[in-house]
Amino acid sequence: GQNIDQPTEMTATEGAIVQINCTYQTSGFNGLFWYQQHAGEAPTFLSYNVLDGLEEKGRFSSFLSRSKGYSYLLLKELQMKDSASYLCAVRDKDGGATNKLIFGTGTLLAVQP
Amino acid sequence: DVKVTQSSRYLVKRTGEKVFLECVQDMDHENMFWYRQDPGLGLRLIYFSYDVKMKEKGDIPEGYSVSREKKERFSLILESASTNQTSMYLCASVNGGVVYQGFFGQGTRLTVV
């Protein structure tokens, strides 16, 4: 089976740092994506991790630990425009050459002044 | 910039109608996906395709079929639309290779009456 867990909602203050966690259990693993989705819009790509460790991209960083089935997205210097849903997605290597892309239900982040 | 284009932004159809949702990507990506997104349920995978004429069922394929006759185009078909298929439908395109990125179309808000 497959299961991807994220907190449903988080609140943080403008200028602060927030960490959004994602834990997963899948039959296979071939990488993990993070997406940002503003209300009424399509998800936009933030990051992809396939090896353990931290990937930094400006104010956003993503961490992966394959042995723990765990990832987090770190957002620094929060801005009001960062208020959005953040989606964790796993490439589940379901045998053979095919790769399912499975999403968690997302974390709704509210940034307050 | 990668472009993933869905044929309609909003669609209203009657119960029992056959509905076609089209998705086209312009970056020669191998992998394409159809999801539906409902409040509280996140993105659920309907079907995906990793090559021309190849298709795999996702988690909720019932009531849907797909077609991929050309690499750039992935179509979702609702054989006989029902009211419980009212949803936001999102198409995603993911490249193969070493560095993965995944991109979404703008979404189609389908209402079945």
Short mmCIF file of N, CA and C in Angstrom, two decimals, chain B residues 10-112:
data_model
loop_
_atom_site.label_atom_id
_atom_site.label_comp_id
_atom_site.label_asym_id
_atom_site.label_seq_id
_atom_site.Cartn_x
_atom_site.Cartn_y
_atom_site.Cartn_z
N TYR B 10 -13.18 25.71 -17.66
CA TYR B 10 -14.46 25.38 -17.03
C TYR B 10 -15.31 24.61 -18.04
N LEU B 11 -16.04 23.61 -17.51
CA LEU B 11 -16.86 22.78 -18.37
C LEU B 11 -18.10 22.37 -17.59
N VAL B 12 -19.26 22.45 -18.24
CA VAL B 12 -20.51 21.97 -17.64
C VAL B 12 -21.10 20.93 -18.57
N LYS B 13 -21.36 19.75 -18.05
CA LYS B 13 -21.89 18.65 -18.86
C LYS B 13 -23.09 18.03 -18.15
N ARG B 14 -23.89 17.33 -18.95
CA ARG B 14 -25.07 16.67 -18.39
C ARG B 14 -24.75 15.22 -18.02
N THR B 15 -25.46 14.71 -17.05
CA THR B 15 -25.33 13.31 -16.65
C THR B 15 -25.52 12.41 -17.86
N GLY B 16 -24.63 11.43 -18.00
CA GLY B 16 -24.73 10.48 -19.10
C GLY B 16 -23.94 10.87 -20.34
N GLU B 17 -23.51 12.11 -20.43
CA GLU B 17 -22.73 12.54 -21.58
C GLU B 17 -21.34 11.92 -21.56
N LYS B 18 -20.76 11.76 -22.73
CA LYS B 18 -19.36 11.35 -22.85
C LYS B 18 -18.53 12.63 -22.87
N VAL B 19 -17.52 12.69 -22.02
CA VAL B 19 -16.75 13.92 -21.86
C VAL B 19 -15.28 13.65 -22.17
N PHE B 20 -14.69 14.55 -22.94
CA PHE B 20 -13.27 14.44 -23.28
C PHE B 20 -12.52 15.62 -22.67
N LEU B 21 -11.48 15.31 -21.89
CA LEU B 21 -10.58 16.35 -21.39
C LEU B 21 -9.22 16.13 -22.03
N GLU B 22 -8.71 17.19 -22.66
CA GLU B 22 -7.46 17.07 -23.41
C GLU B 22 -6.33 17.76 -22.66
N CYS B 23 -5.14 17.18 -22.79
CA CYS B 23 -3.95 17.77 -22.19
C CYS B 23 -2.80 17.65 -23.18
N VAL B 24 -2.11 18.75 -23.41
CA VAL B 24 -0.99 18.77 -24.35
C VAL B 24 0.22 19.39 -23.67
N GLN B 25 1.37 18.73 -23.82
CA GLN B 25 2.63 19.30 -23.30
C GLN B 25 3.61 19.45 -24.44
N ASP B 26 4.48 20.46 -24.30
CA ASP B 26 5.37 20.81 -25.42
C ASP B 26 6.83 20.53 -25.14
N MET B 27 7.13 19.67 -24.14
CA MET B 27 8.53 19.44 -23.79
C MET B 27 8.97 18.00 -24.00
N ASP B 28 8.23 17.24 -24.79
CA ASP B 28 8.67 15.89 -25.13
C ASP B 28 8.80 14.99 -23.89
N HIS B 29 7.95 15.22 -22.90
CA HIS B 29 8.01 14.41 -21.68
C HIS B 29 7.42 13.03 -21.90
N GLU B 30 8.04 12.03 -21.24
CA GLU B 30 7.52 10.67 -21.37
C GLU B 30 6.27 10.44 -20.51
N ASN B 31 6.29 10.99 -19.31
CA ASN B 31 5.27 10.62 -18.32
C ASN B 31 4.19 11.69 -18.22
N MET B 32 2.95 11.26 -18.29
CA MET B 32 1.83 12.17 -18.13
C MET B 32 0.80 11.55 -17.20
N PHE B 33 0.10 12.41 -16.46
CA PHE B 33 -0.79 11.96 -15.39
C PHE B 33 -2.10 12.74 -15.42
N TRP B 34 -3.16 12.07 -15.03
CA TRP B 34 -4.44 12.75 -14.77
C TRP B 34 -4.83 12.53 -13.31
N TYR B 35 -5.17 13.67 -12.65
CA TYR B 35 -5.63 13.66 -11.27
C TYR B 35 -6.98 14.36 -11.20
N ARG B 36 -7.69 14.04 -10.12
CA ARG B 36 -8.79 14.90 -9.73
C ARG B 36 -8.50 15.40 -8.33
N GLN B 37 -8.94 16.63 -8.06
CA GLN B 37 -8.68 17.24 -6.77
C GLN B 37 -9.99 17.66 -6.14
N ASP B 38 -10.25 17.14 -4.96
CA ASP B 38 -11.47 17.44 -4.23
C ASP B 38 -11.11 17.91 -2.82
N PRO B 39 -11.87 18.84 -2.26
CA PRO B 39 -11.57 19.36 -0.92
C PRO B 39 -11.44 18.25 0.11
N GLY B 40 -10.36 18.30 0.87
CA GLY B 40 -10.14 17.31 1.92
C GLY B 40 -9.57 15.99 1.45
N LEU B 41 -9.54 15.77 0.13
CA LEU B 41 -9.05 14.49 -0.40
C LEU B 41 -7.73 14.65 -1.14
N GLY B 42 -7.34 15.86 -1.43
CA GLY B 42 -6.08 16.07 -2.13
C GLY B 42 -6.16 15.65 -3.58
N LEU B 43 -5.02 15.43 -4.19
CA LEU B 43 -4.94 14.98 -5.58
C LEU B 43 -4.95 13.46 -5.61
N ARG B 44 -5.90 12.92 -6.35
CA ARG B 44 -5.98 11.46 -6.48
C ARG B 44 -5.72 11.08 -7.93
N LEU B 45 -4.87 10.07 -8.07
CA LEU B 45 -4.41 9.67 -9.40
C LEU B 45 -5.45 8.81 -10.09
N ILE B 46 -5.83 9.21 -11.30
CA ILE B 46 -6.83 8.48 -12.07
C ILE B 46 -6.14 7.49 -13.02
N TYR B 47 -5.31 8.02 -13.89
CA TYR B 47 -4.54 7.21 -14.84
C TYR B 47 -3.22 7.92 -15.09
N PHE B 48 -2.23 7.15 -15.53
CA PHE B 48 -1.01 7.77 -16.00
C PHE B 48 -0.46 6.99 -17.19
N SER B 49 0.48 7.61 -17.88
CA SER B 49 1.05 7.01 -19.08
C SER B 49 2.54 7.31 -19.10
N TYR B 50 3.35 6.32 -19.42
CA TYR B 50 4.80 6.52 -19.46
C TYR B 50 5.35 6.45 -20.88
N ASP B 51 4.45 6.26 -21.85
CA ASP B 51 4.90 6.23 -23.24
C ASP B 51 3.67 6.25 -24.14
N VAL B 52 3.89 6.50 -25.41
CA VAL B 52 2.78 6.50 -26.36
C VAL B 52 2.08 5.14 -26.32
N LYS B 53 0.77 5.19 -26.30
CA LYS B 53 -0.11 4.02 -26.29
C LYS B 53 -0.01 3.19 -25.01
N MET B 54 0.78 3.63 -24.05
CA MET B 54 0.89 2.91 -22.78
C MET B 54 0.08 3.64 -21.73
N LYS B 55 -0.63 2.89 -20.90
CA LYS B 55 -1.41 3.51 -19.84
C LYS B 55 -1.44 2.58 -18.64
N GLU B 56 -1.54 3.19 -17.48
CA GLU B 56 -1.61 2.44 -16.23
C GLU B 56 -2.72 3.03 -15.38
N LYS B 57 -3.45 2.18 -14.69
CA LYS B 57 -4.48 2.67 -13.78
C LYS B 57 -3.84 3.29 -12.55
N GLY B 58 -4.46 4.36 -12.11
CA GLY B 58 -4.08 4.96 -10.84
C GLY B 58 -4.91 4.39 -9.72
N ASP B 59 -5.25 5.23 -8.76
CA ASP B 59 -5.98 4.76 -7.59
C ASP B 59 -7.50 4.78 -7.76
N ILE B 60 -7.98 5.61 -8.68
CA ILE B 60 -9.45 5.73 -8.86
C ILE B 60 -9.82 5.74 -10.34
N PRO B 61 -9.55 4.65 -11.07
CA PRO B 61 -9.80 4.65 -12.52
C PRO B 61 -11.25 4.40 -12.92
N GLU B 62 -12.08 3.98 -11.99
CA GLU B 62 -13.45 3.58 -12.35
C GLU B 62 -14.22 4.75 -12.94
N GLY B 63 -14.85 4.50 -14.08
CA GLY B 63 -15.65 5.52 -14.73
C GLY B 63 -14.85 6.39 -15.70
N TYR B 64 -13.55 6.11 -15.81
CA TYR B 64 -12.66 6.90 -16.67
C TYR B 64 -11.90 5.98 -17.62
N SER B 65 -11.48 6.53 -18.74
CA SER B 65 -10.51 5.88 -19.60
C SER B 65 -9.58 6.95 -20.14
N VAL B 66 -8.49 6.54 -20.77
CA VAL B 66 -7.52 7.50 -21.29
C VAL B 66 -7.05 7.05 -22.67
N SER B 67 -6.43 8.01 -23.34
CA SER B 67 -5.87 7.73 -24.65
C SER B 67 -4.58 8.52 -24.81
N ARG B 68 -3.53 7.85 -25.32
CA ARG B 68 -2.29 8.56 -25.63
C ARG B 68 -1.78 8.04 -26.98
N GLU B 69 -2.28 8.66 -28.02
CA GLU B 69 -1.90 8.29 -29.38
C GLU B 69 -0.63 9.00 -29.82
N LYS B 70 -0.37 10.17 -29.26
CA LYS B 70 0.86 10.92 -29.56
C LYS B 70 1.52 11.29 -28.23
N LYS B 71 2.82 11.45 -28.28
CA LYS B 71 3.57 11.68 -27.04
C LYS B 71 3.12 12.93 -26.32
N GLU B 72 2.77 13.96 -27.08
CA GLU B 72 2.47 15.24 -26.45
C GLU B 72 1.04 15.35 -25.92
N ARG B 73 0.19 14.39 -26.23
CA ARG B 73 -1.22 14.54 -25.90
C ARG B 73 -1.73 13.37 -25.07
N PHE B 74 -2.41 13.68 -23.96
CA PHE B 74 -2.96 12.65 -23.08
C PHE B 74 -4.39 13.05 -22.78
N SER B 75 -5.32 12.22 -23.18
CA SER B 75 -6.74 12.56 -23.06
C SER B 75 -7.41 11.73 -21.97
N LEU B 76 -8.26 12.37 -21.22
CA LEU B 76 -9.07 11.69 -20.20
C LEU B 76 -10.50 11.66 -20.70
N ILE B 77 -11.12 10.49 -20.62
CA ILE B 77 -12.48 10.31 -21.13
C ILE B 77 -13.39 9.84 -20.00
N LEU B 78 -14.48 10.56 -19.82
CA LEU B 78 -15.52 10.12 -18.91
C LEU B 78 -16.58 9.46 -19.77
N GLU B 79 -16.69 8.16 -19.67
CA GLU B 79 -17.53 7.40 -20.60
C GLU B 79 -19.01 7.80 -20.49
N SER B 80 -19.48 7.99 -19.27
CA SER B 80 -20.86 8.40 -19.03
C SER B 80 -20.84 9.25 -17.76
N ALA B 81 -20.78 10.54 -17.95
CA ALA B 81 -20.56 11.44 -16.81
C ALA B 81 -21.63 11.29 -15.74
N SER B 82 -21.17 11.34 -14.49
CA SER B 82 -22.10 11.29 -13.36
C SER B 82 -21.80 12.46 -12.43
N THR B 83 -22.75 12.80 -11.58
CA THR B 83 -22.60 13.98 -10.72
C THR B 83 -21.42 13.82 -9.76
N ASN B 84 -21.07 12.59 -9.39
CA ASN B 84 -19.94 12.41 -8.47
C ASN B 84 -18.58 12.57 -9.18
N GLN B 85 -18.61 12.87 -10.46
CA GLN B 85 -17.39 13.20 -11.18
C GLN B 85 -17.20 14.71 -11.31
N THR B 86 -18.07 15.47 -10.68
CA THR B 86 -17.85 16.91 -10.58
C THR B 86 -16.61 17.14 -9.74
N SER B 87 -15.63 17.84 -10.32
CA SER B 87 -14.34 17.97 -9.64
C SER B 87 -13.43 18.90 -10.44
N MET B 88 -12.27 19.19 -9.85
CA MET B 88 -11.19 19.85 -10.58
C MET B 88 -10.28 18.75 -11.13
N TYR B 89 -10.04 18.78 -12.43
CA TYR B 89 -9.18 17.78 -13.06
C TYR B 89 -7.86 18.45 -13.47
N LEU B 90 -6.77 17.80 -13.06
CA LEU B 90 -5.44 18.35 -13.32
C LEU B 90 -4.60 17.34 -14.09
N CYS B 91 -3.95 17.83 -15.12
CA CYS B 91 -3.02 17.03 -15.90
C CYS B 91 -1.60 17.41 -15.51
N ALA B 92 -0.72 16.45 -15.38
CA ALA B 92 0.68 16.73 -15.07
C ALA B 92 1.58 16.02 -16.08
N SER B 93 2.73 16.63 -16.32
CA SER B 93 3.71 16.09 -17.25
C SER B 93 5.07 16.07 -16.55
N VAL B 94 5.75 14.93 -16.58
CA VAL B 94 7.02 14.77 -15.87
C VAL B 94 8.05 14.21 -16.84
N ASN B 95 9.23 14.81 -16.85
CA ASN B 95 10.26 14.34 -17.77
C ASN B 95 10.92 13.07 -17.24
N GLY B 96 11.58 12.37 -18.11
CA GLY B 96 12.43 11.26 -17.71
C GLY B 96 13.85 11.76 -17.57
N GLY B 97 14.79 10.89 -17.31
CA GLY B 97 16.18 11.34 -17.20
C GLY B 97 16.64 11.40 -15.76
N VAL B 98 17.69 12.15 -15.52
CA VAL B 98 18.32 12.20 -14.20
C VAL B 98 17.66 13.22 -13.28
N VAL B 99 17.41 14.39 -13.80
CA VAL B 99 16.82 15.46 -12.98
C VAL B 99 15.35 15.58 -13.32
N TYR B 100 14.50 15.32 -12.37
CA TYR B 100 13.07 15.31 -12.64
C TYR B 100 12.43 16.63 -12.27
N GLN B 101 11.51 17.04 -13.11
CA GLN B 101 10.62 18.15 -12.80
C GLN B 101 9.24 17.74 -13.27
N GLY B 102 8.25 18.21 -12.57
CA GLY B 102 6.89 17.91 -12.96
C GLY B 102 6.08 19.18 -13.06
N PHE B 103 5.28 19.29 -14.11
CA PHE B 103 4.52 20.50 -14.37
C PHE B 103 3.05 20.18 -14.57
N PHE B 104 2.21 21.08 -14.09
CA PHE B 104 0.76 20.90 -14.20
C PHE B 104 0.16 21.84 -15.23
N GLY B 105 -0.93 21.38 -15.81
CA GLY B 105 -1.78 22.28 -16.56
C GLY B 105 -2.59 23.14 -15.60
N GLN B 106 -3.37 24.06 -16.18
CA GLN B 106 -4.09 25.04 -15.35
C GLN B 106 -5.33 24.45 -14.69
N GLY B 107 -5.69 23.24 -15.07
CA GLY B 107 -6.85 22.60 -14.44
C GLY B 107 -8.14 22.82 -15.21
N THR B 108 -9.03 21.85 -15.14
CA THR B 108 -10.37 21.97 -15.72
C THR B 108 -11.38 21.74 -14.60
N ARG B 109 -12.20 22.76 -14.36
CA ARG B 109 -13.26 22.61 -13.35
C ARG B 109 -14.48 22.06 -14.07
N LEU B 110 -14.77 20.77 -13.85
CA LEU B 110 -15.89 20.09 -14.50
C LEU B 110 -17.08 20.01 -13.54
N THR B 111 -18.22 20.45 -14.02
CA THR B 111 -19.46 20.31 -13.28
C THR B 111 -20.41 19.43 -14.08
N VAL B 112 -20.90 18.37 -13.46
CA VAL B 112 -21.85 17.48 -14.12
C VAL B 112 -23.22 17.70 -13.47
#
